[in-house]
Tab-separated table of C-alpha atoms in Angstrom:
chain	number	residue	atom	x	y	z
A	1	MET	CA	1.235	-19.609	12.529
A	2	LEU	CA	-0.008	-16.764	14.774
A	3	SER	CA	0.919	-15.882	18.342
A	4	ARG	CA	0.282	-12.867	20.496
A	5	PRO	CA	3.280	-10.514	20.720
A	6	SER	CA	4.955	-9.890	24.047
A	7	SER	CA	5.747	-6.246	23.341
A	8	THR	CA	4.497	-3.202	21.494
A	9	PRO	CA	5.608	-2.507	17.897
A	10	ARG	CA	9.090	-1.129	17.339
A	11	PRO	CA	9.254	2.614	16.594
A	12	CYS	CA	8.940	3.383	12.907
A	13	ALA	CA	11.738	4.851	10.881
A	14	GLY	CA	11.529	7.898	8.613
A	15	ALA	CA	9.640	7.787	5.339
A	16	PHE	CA	10.662	8.508	1.792
A	17	SER	CA	9.351	11.369	-0.348
A	18	GLY	CA	7.822	12.437	-3.538
A	19	MET	CA	5.310	12.375	-6.316
A	20	LYS	CA	8.044	10.212	-7.855
A	21	PRO	CA	9.278	6.729	-6.933
A	22	ALA	CA	10.598	6.771	-3.365
A	23	VAL	CA	13.276	4.194	-4.152
A	24	GLN	CA	14.930	3.495	-7.450
A	25	GLN	CA	12.720	1.260	-9.569
A	26	GLY	CA	15.001	-1.653	-10.391
A	27	THR	CA	14.373	-5.181	-11.518
A	28	LEU	CA	11.446	-6.709	-9.653
A	29	SER	CA	10.869	-10.353	-8.967
A	30	PRO	CA	8.150	-12.157	-10.938
A	31	VAL	CA	4.573	-11.080	-10.234
A	32	GLY	CA	3.834	-14.000	-7.947
A	33	ALA	CA	5.166	-13.830	-4.409
A	34	SER	CA	7.192	-16.619	-2.873
A	35	PRO	CA	5.347	-19.901	-2.298
A	36	ARG	CA	3.183	-20.011	0.794
A	37	LYS	CA	5.041	-21.004	3.889
A	38	GLY	CA	5.302	-24.637	4.830
A	39	PRO	CA	7.777	-26.866	6.641
A	40	GLY	CA	11.249	-25.389	6.333
A	41	LYS	CA	10.014	-22.118	4.770
A	42	GLU	CA	9.274	-20.050	7.876
A	43	SER	CA	11.139	-16.764	8.197
A	44	ALA	CA	13.299	-15.996	11.235
A	45	VAL	CA	11.701	-12.555	11.382
A	46	SER	CA	8.039	-11.689	11.612
A	47	VAL	CA	5.372	-9.105	10.862
A	48	GLU	CA	3.045	-7.811	13.548
A	49	ILE	CA	-0.550	-7.219	12.471
A	50	GLU	CA	-2.574	-4.762	14.530
A	51	PHE	CA	-6.257	-4.308	13.717
A	52	LEU	CA	-7.319	-0.671	14.071
A	53	GLY	CA	-11.005	-1.473	13.655
A	54	HIS	CA	-13.386	-1.359	10.674
A	55	ALA	CA	-10.907	-1.895	7.787
A	56	GLY	CA	-7.698	-0.419	9.190
A	57	PHE	CA	-4.424	-2.153	9.994
A	58	LEU	CA	-0.887	-1.451	11.132
A	59	LEU	CA	1.703	-3.869	9.764
A	60	THR	CA	5.041	-3.609	11.569
A	61	SER	CA	8.106	-5.219	10.006
A	62	SER	CA	11.874	-5.001	10.318
A	63	ALA	CA	11.811	-2.111	7.811
A	64	GLY	CA	9.125	-0.010	9.506
A	65	CYS	CA	5.372	0.406	9.830
A	66	VAL	CA	2.715	0.328	7.111
A	67	ALA	CA	-0.773	1.660	7.857
A	68	ILE	CA	-3.588	0.443	5.603
A	69	ASP	CA	-6.839	2.450	5.477
A	70	PRO	CA	-6.306	3.928	8.965
A	71	TRP	CA	-9.611	5.448	10.124
A	72	LEU	CA	-9.494	6.557	13.755
A	73	GLU	CA	-11.244	9.864	14.350
A	74	GLY	CA	-14.999	9.237	14.283
A	75	ASN	CA	-14.566	5.467	14.169
A	76	PRO	CA	-16.924	4.129	16.872
A	77	VAL	CA	-14.894	0.944	17.382
A	78	ALA	CA	-11.370	2.395	17.277
A	79	THR	CA	-9.285	1.903	20.408
A	80	LYS	CA	-6.559	4.382	19.424
A	81	LYS	CA	-6.493	8.090	18.777
A	82	ARG	CA	-4.795	9.370	15.663
A	83	ALA	CA	-1.995	10.896	17.765
A	84	GLU	CA	-1.185	7.439	19.141
A	85	VAL	CA	-0.409	5.959	15.726
A	86	SER	CA	3.036	6.124	14.136
A	87	CYS	CA	3.859	4.782	10.698
A	88	ASP	CA	6.272	5.183	7.802
A	89	TRP	CA	3.886	4.456	4.935
A	90	ILE	CA	0.128	4.773	4.489
A	91	VAL	CA	-1.531	2.563	1.881
A	92	LEU	CA	-5.064	3.505	0.813
A	93	THR	CA	-7.479	1.271	-1.085
A	94	HIS	CA	-9.906	4.053	-2.061
A	95	GLY	CA	-11.129	7.511	-1.170
A	96	HIS	CA	-14.160	7.015	1.064
A	97	ALA	CA	-13.983	8.808	4.406
A	98	ASP	CA	-14.011	5.607	6.481
A	99	HIS	CA	-10.728	4.670	4.797
A	100	MET	CA	-9.028	7.959	3.880
A	101	SER	CA	-10.167	10.767	6.195
A	102	ASP	CA	-7.231	10.452	8.624
A	103	ALA	CA	-4.562	9.966	5.968
A	104	GLN	CA	-3.581	13.615	5.529
A	105	ALA	CA	-3.130	14.386	9.226
A	106	LEU	CA	-1.483	11.044	9.946
A	107	ALA	CA	0.965	11.413	7.061
A	108	LYS	CA	2.003	14.911	8.109
A	109	ALA	CA	2.367	13.961	11.774
A	110	ASN	CA	4.629	11.019	10.921
A	111	ASN	CA	6.402	12.350	7.823
A	112	ALA	CA	4.912	9.270	6.164
A	113	THR	CA	4.378	8.649	2.472
A	114	VAL	CA	0.974	7.745	1.032
A	115	LEU	CA	0.783	4.984	-1.587
A	116	ALA	CA	-2.553	5.050	-3.391
A	117	ALA	CA	-4.298	5.559	-6.719
A	118	PHE	CA	-3.054	8.499	-8.788
A	119	GLU	CA	-6.093	10.692	-8.081
A	120	ILE	CA	-5.821	10.216	-4.314
A	121	CYS	CA	-2.130	11.084	-4.435
A	122	GLU	CA	-2.834	14.112	-6.614
A	123	TYR	CA	-5.335	15.376	-4.021
A	124	LEU	CA	-3.132	14.701	-0.992
A	125	GLY	CA	-0.003	15.978	-2.727
A	126	ALA	CA	-1.690	19.339	-3.229
A	127	GLU	CA	-2.244	19.395	0.547
A	128	GLY	CA	1.461	18.966	1.219
A	129	VAL	CA	1.514	15.201	1.773
A	130	LYS	CA	4.353	13.061	0.425
A	131	THR	CA	2.941	10.541	-2.034
A	132	ASP	CA	3.973	7.670	-4.273
A	133	PRO	CA	1.140	7.058	-6.776
A	134	GLY	CA	0.141	3.840	-8.480
A	135	ASN	CA	-2.913	2.298	-10.079
A	136	THR	CA	-4.688	-0.970	-10.747
A	137	GLY	CA	-2.290	-3.624	-12.039
A	138	GLY	CA	0.818	-1.699	-11.013
A	139	ARG	CA	3.426	-2.285	-8.361
A	140	ILE	CA	5.590	0.112	-6.332
A	141	SER	CA	8.976	-0.929	-4.950
A	142	THR	CA	9.581	0.018	-1.307
A	143	PRO	CA	12.326	-0.512	1.290
A	144	PHE	CA	10.298	-3.344	2.849
A	145	GLY	CA	9.396	-5.031	-0.446
A	146	TRP	CA	6.575	-3.766	-2.639
A	147	VAL	CA	2.919	-2.770	-2.843
A	148	ALA	CA	0.706	-3.870	-5.748
A	149	PHE	CA	-2.750	-2.575	-6.646
A	150	THR	CA	-5.434	-5.076	-7.614
A	151	GLN	CA	-8.948	-4.751	-8.954
A	152	ALA	CA	-11.927	-4.042	-6.696
A	153	PHE	CA	-15.589	-3.453	-7.547
A	154	HIS	CA	-16.767	-0.451	-5.542
A	155	SER	CA	-16.667	3.358	-5.873
A	156	SER	CA	-14.202	5.998	-4.693
A	157	SER	CA	-14.738	9.646	-3.785
A	158	PHE	CA	-13.816	12.062	-1.013
A	159	GLN	CA	-15.817	15.178	-0.127
A	160	GLY	CA	-17.584	14.968	-3.485
A	161	ARG	CA	-14.393	14.623	-5.529
A	162	TYR	CA	-13.650	11.581	-7.698
A	163	MET	CA	-10.713	9.629	-6.306
A	164	GLY	CA	-9.969	7.234	-9.138
A	165	MET	CA	-10.536	3.506	-9.296
A	166	PRO	CA	-11.010	1.616	-6.032
A	167	CYS	CA	-8.348	-0.996	-5.411
A	168	GLY	CA	-7.340	-3.937	-3.355
A	169	VAL	CA	-3.703	-3.929	-2.275
A	170	ILE	CA	-0.991	-6.550	-1.934
A	171	VAL	CA	1.682	-5.631	0.627
A	172	ARG	CA	4.793	-7.777	0.316
A	173	PHE	CA	7.475	-7.937	3.045
A	174	GLU	CA	10.551	-9.533	1.488
A	175	ALA	CA	12.713	-9.992	4.597
A	176	GLU	CA	9.830	-11.689	6.381
A	177	ASN	CA	8.695	-13.706	3.340
A	178	PHE	CA	5.158	-12.509	4.089
A	179	THR	CA	2.359	-11.260	1.822
A	180	PHE	CA	-0.761	-9.434	3.036
A	181	HIS	CA	-3.784	-8.931	0.767
A	182	HIS	CA	-6.273	-6.216	1.740
A	183	LEU	CA	-9.252	-6.491	-0.607
A	184	GLY	CA	-10.447	-2.949	0.115
A	185	ASP	CA	-14.191	-2.527	-0.276
A	186	THR	CA	-15.400	-4.824	-3.012
A	187	ALA	CA	-18.081	-7.073	-4.383
A	188	LEU	CA	-17.368	-10.704	-5.153
A	189	PHE	CA	-15.745	-11.303	-8.548
A	190	SER	CA	-14.244	-14.401	-10.103
A	191	ASP	CA	-10.795	-12.917	-10.792
A	192	LEU	CA	-10.072	-13.068	-7.073
A	193	LYS	CA	-8.949	-16.585	-7.949
A	194	LEU	CA	-6.375	-15.164	-10.377
A	195	ILE	CA	-5.203	-12.641	-7.780
A	196	GLY	CA	-4.683	-15.485	-5.330
A	197	GLU	CA	-2.731	-17.488	-7.906
A	198	LEU	CA	-0.519	-14.517	-8.810
A	199	TYR	CA	0.317	-13.250	-5.331
A	200	LYS	CA	-0.275	-16.253	-3.027
A	201	PRO	CA	-1.104	-14.158	0.058
A	202	ASP	CA	-0.456	-15.552	3.504
A	203	VAL	CA	-3.205	-13.402	5.041
A	204	ALA	CA	-6.208	-11.763	3.364
A	205	ALA	CA	-8.423	-9.084	4.932
A	206	ILE	CA	-11.891	-9.607	3.448
A	207	PRO	CA	-14.894	-7.245	3.770
A	208	VAL	CA	-18.000	-9.103	4.953
A	209	GLY	CA	-20.347	-6.363	6.194
A	210	ASP	CA	-22.851	-6.523	3.316
A	211	ARG	CA	-24.760	-3.503	1.918
A	212	PHE	CA	-21.643	-1.644	0.706
A	213	THR	CA	-19.440	-4.719	0.172
A	214	MET	CA	-19.773	-8.479	0.158
A	215	GLY	CA	-21.643	-10.094	3.010
A	216	PRO	CA	-20.315	-13.095	4.945
A	217	GLU	CA	-21.708	-15.651	2.493
A	218	GLN	CA	-19.980	-14.073	-0.511
A	219	GLY	CA	-16.916	-13.294	1.588
A	220	LYS	CA	-16.654	-17.028	2.228
A	221	VAL	CA	-16.530	-17.634	-1.522
A	222	ALA	CA	-13.917	-14.887	-1.925
A	223	ALA	CA	-11.667	-16.549	0.640
A	224	GLU	CA	-12.051	-19.901	-1.111
A	225	LEU	CA	-11.067	-18.293	-4.431
A	226	ILE	CA	-7.993	-16.525	-3.033
A	227	LYS	CA	-6.893	-19.399	-0.770
A	228	PRO	CA	-4.816	-17.494	1.809
A	229	ARG	CA	-3.553	-19.331	4.869
A	230	ILE	CA	-5.597	-17.006	7.067
A	231	ALA	CA	-8.600	-14.742	6.399
A	232	ILE	CA	-9.462	-11.762	8.611
A	233	PRO	CA	-13.068	-10.501	8.275
A	234	ILE	CA	-13.300	-6.693	8.117
A	235	HIS	CA	-15.795	-3.887	7.435
A	236	TRP	CA	-18.571	-5.389	9.545
A	237	GLY	CA	-20.288	-4.512	12.821
A	238	THR	CA	-19.012	-0.921	12.879
A	239	PHE	CA	-22.475	0.560	12.328
A	240	PRO	CA	-25.964	-0.920	12.775
A	241	ILE	CA	-26.504	-0.986	8.997
A	242	LEU	CA	-23.565	-3.360	8.530
A	243	ALA	CA	-23.790	-7.079	9.226
A	244	GLN	CA	-23.536	-7.867	12.936
A	245	ASP	CA	-23.535	-11.656	12.582
A	246	ILE	CA	-20.869	-13.109	10.293
A	247	SER	CA	-21.164	-16.722	11.403
A	248	ALA	CA	-21.637	-17.726	7.744
A	249	PHE	CA	-18.045	-16.673	7.029
A	250	LYS	CA	-16.558	-20.173	7.213
A	251	PRO	CA	-14.442	-20.755	4.105
A	252	GLN	CA	-13.289	-24.300	3.498
A	253	GLY	CA	-9.543	-24.808	3.750
A	254	VAL	CA	-8.871	-21.310	5.140
A	255	GLU	CA	-8.285	-20.443	8.794
A	256	VAL	CA	-10.417	-17.500	10.011
A	257	LYS	CA	-8.967	-15.035	12.527
A	258	GLU	CA	-11.619	-12.652	13.791
A	259	MET	CA	-9.663	-9.763	15.281
A	260	ARG	CA	-10.938	-7.281	17.838
A	261	PRO	CA	-10.061	-3.579	17.394
A	262	GLY	CA	-6.704	-3.004	19.057
A	263	GLU	CA	-5.738	-6.674	18.885
A	264	LYS	CA	-2.255	-7.634	17.677
A	265	TRP	CA	-0.859	-10.834	16.196
A	266	GLN	CA	2.689	-11.818	15.401
A	267	VAL	CA	2.851	-13.630	12.064
A	268	ARG	CA	5.774	-15.832	11.002
């Protein structure tokens, strides 16, 4: 299942470019990912998950590093500075500052490519950032596997500008046979069950902070609909107005891993 790594993540490789597909779009596998791991299905390689705090993650695989919603500058719980983060790809769920505000500087510093909704990529592309746009229901092929965009019920803007539809994201690592579902910021909705059936995520990052997203009680239901092996609660406790007690987040049949900012786990 999960074990603490004995070393820091491997350095990331260079990124791809464009407001066009970064790798040739060939034949993709069926929508659903491989069956969840069980006896005899574990991969010999692994993905390291590092929690950046709030809703941000670094996922390090054999193909490089993927940052999801990396918010560091101004994040009261972050343990890293922006200059300490290296990545090849940046995946954004929506345009709010606590998810997107570091993306431009981080992408330029690392020569990384941003994968996000079309409007976010249009904005960042005009600022000189390499982008690979997608949208809800779509999937982008990458050197490590693919990224798919799922539905989320929220809003999305940056500095007063509309940033398209908010999304959840599915990040699939083919060599590691591992699928990560980041729900983004969202309310509870019944089609989370369908998303779970289609993509069969091993790990799901679920917002439980209430007020702007689901609270822990509805987050529990979300986890039970998706049915990942492991659920990581996110988007809580960062500010006083967010939920500080998430003890109600106890989904049946799903292991909960409450990660501290800066904490790392090796997932097989």
